[in-house]
């Protein structure tokens, strides 16, 4: 699978680099730099990056073998695409006939909040100089805060808390870089545009709007903190912008931009055998953005992975 076969990738690379924060602008000043080559890749966060170490199940669409087991080498997540660009395979996705590649570790856990990523790293044994840490987290924070608002808490106060959690995440990853890590961090995808939000909106008024606002505040706090520290070891990818482009306009020409392509939930149970009739999970097809609940299809993961590869290829870590 070529990571650079998309005619739109050069345009996306320019767009992402243009917003990759002050860190990139202050770091290189036009100088030539050698591409950073990590000794290990650690992927922290929540369901968007998770691979079950026992089954290979992912929160997307899973490729089922004839015996019912999962082949996690197909229908890749965004973080798998980034790791593959460095010739690294996550240990949690080791085929039966291969030896584990311990250079790649998925530490992300279902249900994780932004505050949990430190424990993910600590439980693994920490990181070391030369590690690349992939960070995608915050969606569960948005949903937790949303539920508290539904239960009667002040939406204004919850928006401020979302912004604070985003800022705290930015502070955390900045601290990691001071101990030698390099970071690629993704912001939170607009939870108000997901099929899960659509389902909740049937019983909760303004659900999509509230979820969008909380997402925006979390991302604002994260983005501002990353800009404030102007750290050349932090690459920032506006994943939310990429998904919203897919949802809102015709750049990617997805056929269905709001519904779930899977007929089952949770997404870890979704395979090529449990899809809507008009959904081909091939990553090169542009049919559905969302797999199940709030999670992304292989096609949308492939877009994010391609953009992430383009960003870190050119980033002066």
Short mmCIF file of C-alpha atoms in Angstrom, two decimals, residues 36-234:
data_model
loop_
_atom_site.label_atom_id
_atom_site.label_comp_id
_atom_site.label_asym_id
_atom_site.label_seq_id
_atom_site.Cartn_x
_atom_site.Cartn_y
_atom_site.Cartn_z
CA UNK A 36 14.00 12.22 12.54
CA UNK A 37 14.03 8.43 12.84
CA UNK A 38 12.53 7.20 16.10
CA UNK A 39 13.97 4.29 18.02
CA UNK A 40 10.44 3.42 19.15
CA UNK A 41 6.89 4.57 18.48
CA UNK A 42 4.43 4.68 21.39
CA UNK A 43 0.78 5.37 20.62
CA UNK A 44 -1.21 6.73 23.58
CA UNK A 45 -4.81 7.81 23.91
CA UNK A 46 -8.24 6.26 23.51
CA UNK A 47 -10.31 4.07 21.19
CA UNK A 48 -9.26 5.93 18.04
CA UNK A 49 -5.76 4.43 18.38
CA UNK A 50 -6.48 1.19 20.23
CA UNK A 51 -5.59 -2.31 19.03
CA UNK A 52 -6.66 -5.20 21.27
CA UNK A 53 -3.46 -7.14 22.04
CA UNK A 54 -5.36 -10.43 22.31
CA UNK A 55 -7.60 -10.26 19.24
CA UNK A 56 -6.29 -7.41 17.07
CA UNK A 57 -9.71 -5.75 17.23
CA UNK A 58 -9.91 -2.04 16.42
CA UNK A 59 -12.58 0.64 16.74
CA UNK A 60 -13.11 0.88 13.00
CA UNK A 61 -13.83 -1.98 10.59
CA UNK A 62 -12.01 -5.24 11.24
CA UNK A 63 -10.89 -7.71 8.61
CA UNK A 64 -12.17 -11.14 9.65
CA UNK A 65 -10.41 -14.29 8.49
CA UNK A 66 -12.35 -17.40 7.51
CA UNK A 67 -11.94 -18.78 11.04
CA UNK A 68 -13.39 -15.60 12.58
CA UNK A 69 -10.11 -14.21 13.88
CA UNK A 70 -9.05 -10.69 12.94
CA UNK A 71 -6.28 -9.69 10.56
CA UNK A 72 -5.26 -6.33 11.97
CA UNK A 73 -2.74 -5.85 9.15
CA UNK A 74 -5.65 -4.78 6.97
CA UNK A 75 -8.00 -1.80 7.34
CA UNK A 76 -5.24 0.11 9.11
CA UNK A 77 -5.71 2.78 11.74
CA UNK A 78 -4.00 6.14 11.27
CA UNK A 79 -1.27 5.27 13.80
CA UNK A 80 -0.45 2.03 11.98
CA UNK A 81 0.13 4.03 8.80
CA UNK A 82 2.53 6.35 10.62
CA UNK A 83 4.42 3.42 12.15
CA UNK A 84 4.63 1.63 8.80
CA UNK A 85 6.27 4.69 7.26
CA UNK A 86 9.19 4.06 9.63
CA UNK A 87 9.18 0.32 8.99
CA UNK A 88 7.68 -0.38 12.41
CA UNK A 89 4.77 -2.68 13.22
CA UNK A 90 2.93 -2.39 16.53
CA UNK A 91 3.54 -5.41 18.74
CA UNK A 92 -0.20 -5.58 19.40
CA UNK A 93 -0.70 -6.44 15.72
CA UNK A 94 1.76 -9.29 15.27
CA UNK A 95 0.73 -11.91 12.68
CA UNK A 96 0.88 -15.55 13.82
CA UNK A 97 3.89 -16.23 11.61
CA UNK A 98 5.94 -13.18 12.67
CA UNK A 99 8.10 -12.28 15.63
CA UNK A 100 6.86 -9.27 17.63
CA UNK A 101 8.28 -5.87 16.74
CA UNK A 102 8.78 -4.39 20.19
CA UNK A 103 9.72 -1.00 18.72
CA UNK A 104 6.02 -0.25 18.22
CA UNK A 105 3.63 -0.16 21.18
CA UNK A 106 -0.05 0.74 21.35
CA UNK A 107 -0.60 1.98 24.90
CA UNK A 108 -3.99 3.57 24.17
CA UNK A 109 -6.94 2.19 26.12
CA UNK A 110 -10.72 2.26 25.60
CA UNK A 111 -12.40 4.88 27.75
CA UNK A 112 -9.20 6.82 28.39
CA UNK A 113 -9.37 10.51 29.25
CA UNK A 114 -6.67 13.05 28.49
CA UNK A 115 -5.44 12.84 32.07
CA UNK A 116 -4.87 9.09 31.70
CA UNK A 117 -2.08 9.15 29.14
CA UNK A 118 0.61 9.66 31.77
CA UNK A 119 -0.44 6.41 33.45
CA UNK A 120 -0.37 4.65 30.07
CA UNK A 121 3.26 5.63 29.62
CA UNK A 122 4.19 4.93 33.25
CA UNK A 123 2.58 1.47 33.19
CA UNK A 124 4.64 0.64 30.12
CA UNK A 125 7.82 1.63 31.90
CA UNK A 126 8.23 5.15 30.61
CA UNK A 127 9.78 6.51 27.46
CA UNK A 128 13.31 7.35 26.46
CA UNK A 129 15.19 9.80 24.33
CA UNK A 130 14.43 9.15 20.67
CA UNK A 131 10.86 7.90 21.13
CA UNK A 132 8.08 9.24 18.93
CA UNK A 133 4.82 9.42 20.87
CA UNK A 134 1.56 9.53 18.92
CA UNK A 135 -1.21 11.21 20.91
CA UNK A 136 -4.91 11.15 20.12
CA UNK A 137 -7.15 11.66 23.12
CA UNK A 138 -9.96 13.88 24.37
CA UNK A 139 -13.12 12.45 22.83
CA UNK A 140 -14.06 10.70 26.07
CA UNK A 141 -13.48 13.96 27.93
CA UNK A 142 -15.96 15.65 25.61
CA UNK A 143 -18.58 12.98 26.19
CA UNK A 144 -18.06 12.96 29.95
CA UNK A 145 -18.51 16.74 30.11
CA UNK A 146 -21.52 16.53 27.82
CA UNK A 147 -23.21 13.99 30.09
CA UNK A 148 -22.60 16.24 33.07
CA UNK A 149 -24.29 19.07 31.18
CA UNK A 150 -27.25 16.85 30.39
CA UNK A 151 -27.43 16.11 34.11
CA UNK A 152 -27.76 19.80 34.91
CA UNK A 153 -24.29 21.33 35.27
CA UNK A 154 -23.54 24.73 33.77
CA UNK A 155 -22.59 24.54 30.10
CA UNK A 156 -20.42 27.64 30.52
CA UNK A 157 -18.43 26.03 33.31
CA UNK A 158 -18.14 22.80 31.35
CA UNK A 159 -16.79 24.66 28.32
CA UNK A 160 -14.11 26.21 30.51
CA UNK A 161 -13.25 22.79 31.94
CA UNK A 162 -12.94 21.38 28.41
CA UNK A 163 -10.54 24.20 27.52
CA UNK A 164 -8.53 23.54 30.69
CA UNK A 165 -8.27 19.84 29.91
CA UNK A 166 -6.96 20.67 26.45
CA UNK A 167 -4.39 23.06 27.91
CA UNK A 168 -3.34 20.46 30.47
CA UNK A 169 -2.79 17.96 27.66
CA UNK A 170 -0.56 20.46 25.89
CA UNK A 171 1.41 21.00 29.08
CA UNK A 172 1.83 17.26 29.59
CA UNK A 173 3.25 16.57 26.14
CA UNK A 174 5.54 19.59 26.41
CA UNK A 175 6.97 18.08 29.60
CA UNK A 176 7.57 14.80 27.78
CA UNK A 177 9.66 16.49 25.11
CA UNK A 178 11.90 17.97 27.78
CA UNK A 179 12.86 14.39 28.61
CA UNK A 180 13.71 13.52 25.01
CA UNK A 181 10.44 12.45 23.40
CA UNK A 182 9.09 13.75 20.10
CA UNK A 183 5.35 14.18 19.82
CA UNK A 184 2.73 14.01 17.10
CA UNK A 185 -0.56 15.13 18.64
CA UNK A 186 -3.97 15.12 16.97
CA UNK A 187 -6.83 17.27 18.12
CA UNK A 188 -10.30 15.87 18.85
CA UNK A 189 -12.68 15.11 16.02
CA UNK A 190 -15.95 17.04 16.28
CA UNK A 191 -18.06 14.68 18.35
CA UNK A 192 -21.18 16.54 17.31
CA UNK A 193 -20.88 15.26 13.74
CA UNK A 194 -20.70 11.58 14.69
CA UNK A 195 -23.48 8.98 14.33
CA UNK A 196 -23.44 8.60 18.12
CA UNK A 197 -24.28 12.28 18.45
CA UNK A 198 -27.10 11.84 15.97
CA UNK A 199 -28.56 9.04 18.05
CA UNK A 200 -28.33 11.06 21.26
CA UNK A 201 -29.89 14.08 19.55
CA UNK A 202 -33.14 12.15 19.18
CA UNK A 203 -33.69 12.45 22.93
CA UNK A 204 -31.43 15.35 24.01
CA UNK A 205 -32.09 18.77 22.54
CA UNK A 206 -29.09 20.61 21.05
CA UNK A 207 -26.90 17.56 21.57
CA UNK A 208 -24.92 18.05 18.37
CA UNK A 209 -24.33 21.73 19.16
CA UNK A 210 -23.23 21.05 22.74
CA UNK A 211 -20.84 18.31 21.66
CA UNK A 212 -19.41 20.51 18.92
CA UNK A 213 -18.86 23.37 21.38
CA UNK A 214 -17.14 21.15 23.94
CA UNK A 215 -14.93 19.67 21.23
CA UNK A 216 -14.03 23.16 20.05
CA UNK A 217 -13.12 24.32 23.56
CA UNK A 218 -10.93 21.29 24.23
CA UNK A 219 -9.14 21.79 20.93
CA UNK A 220 -8.77 25.51 21.57
CA UNK A 221 -7.03 24.86 24.89
CA UNK A 222 -4.72 22.27 23.35
CA UNK A 223 -3.91 24.40 20.31
CA UNK A 224 -3.20 27.52 22.34
CA UNK A 225 -0.93 25.67 24.75
CA UNK A 226 1.06 24.07 21.93
CA UNK A 227 1.43 27.49 20.31
CA UNK A 228 2.49 29.08 23.60
CA UNK A 229 5.32 26.64 24.24
CA UNK A 230 6.51 26.86 20.59
CA UNK A 231 8.26 23.52 20.99
CA UNK A 232 10.06 22.19 17.94
CA UNK A 233 9.52 18.64 19.21
CA UNK A 234 5.72 18.85 19.01
#
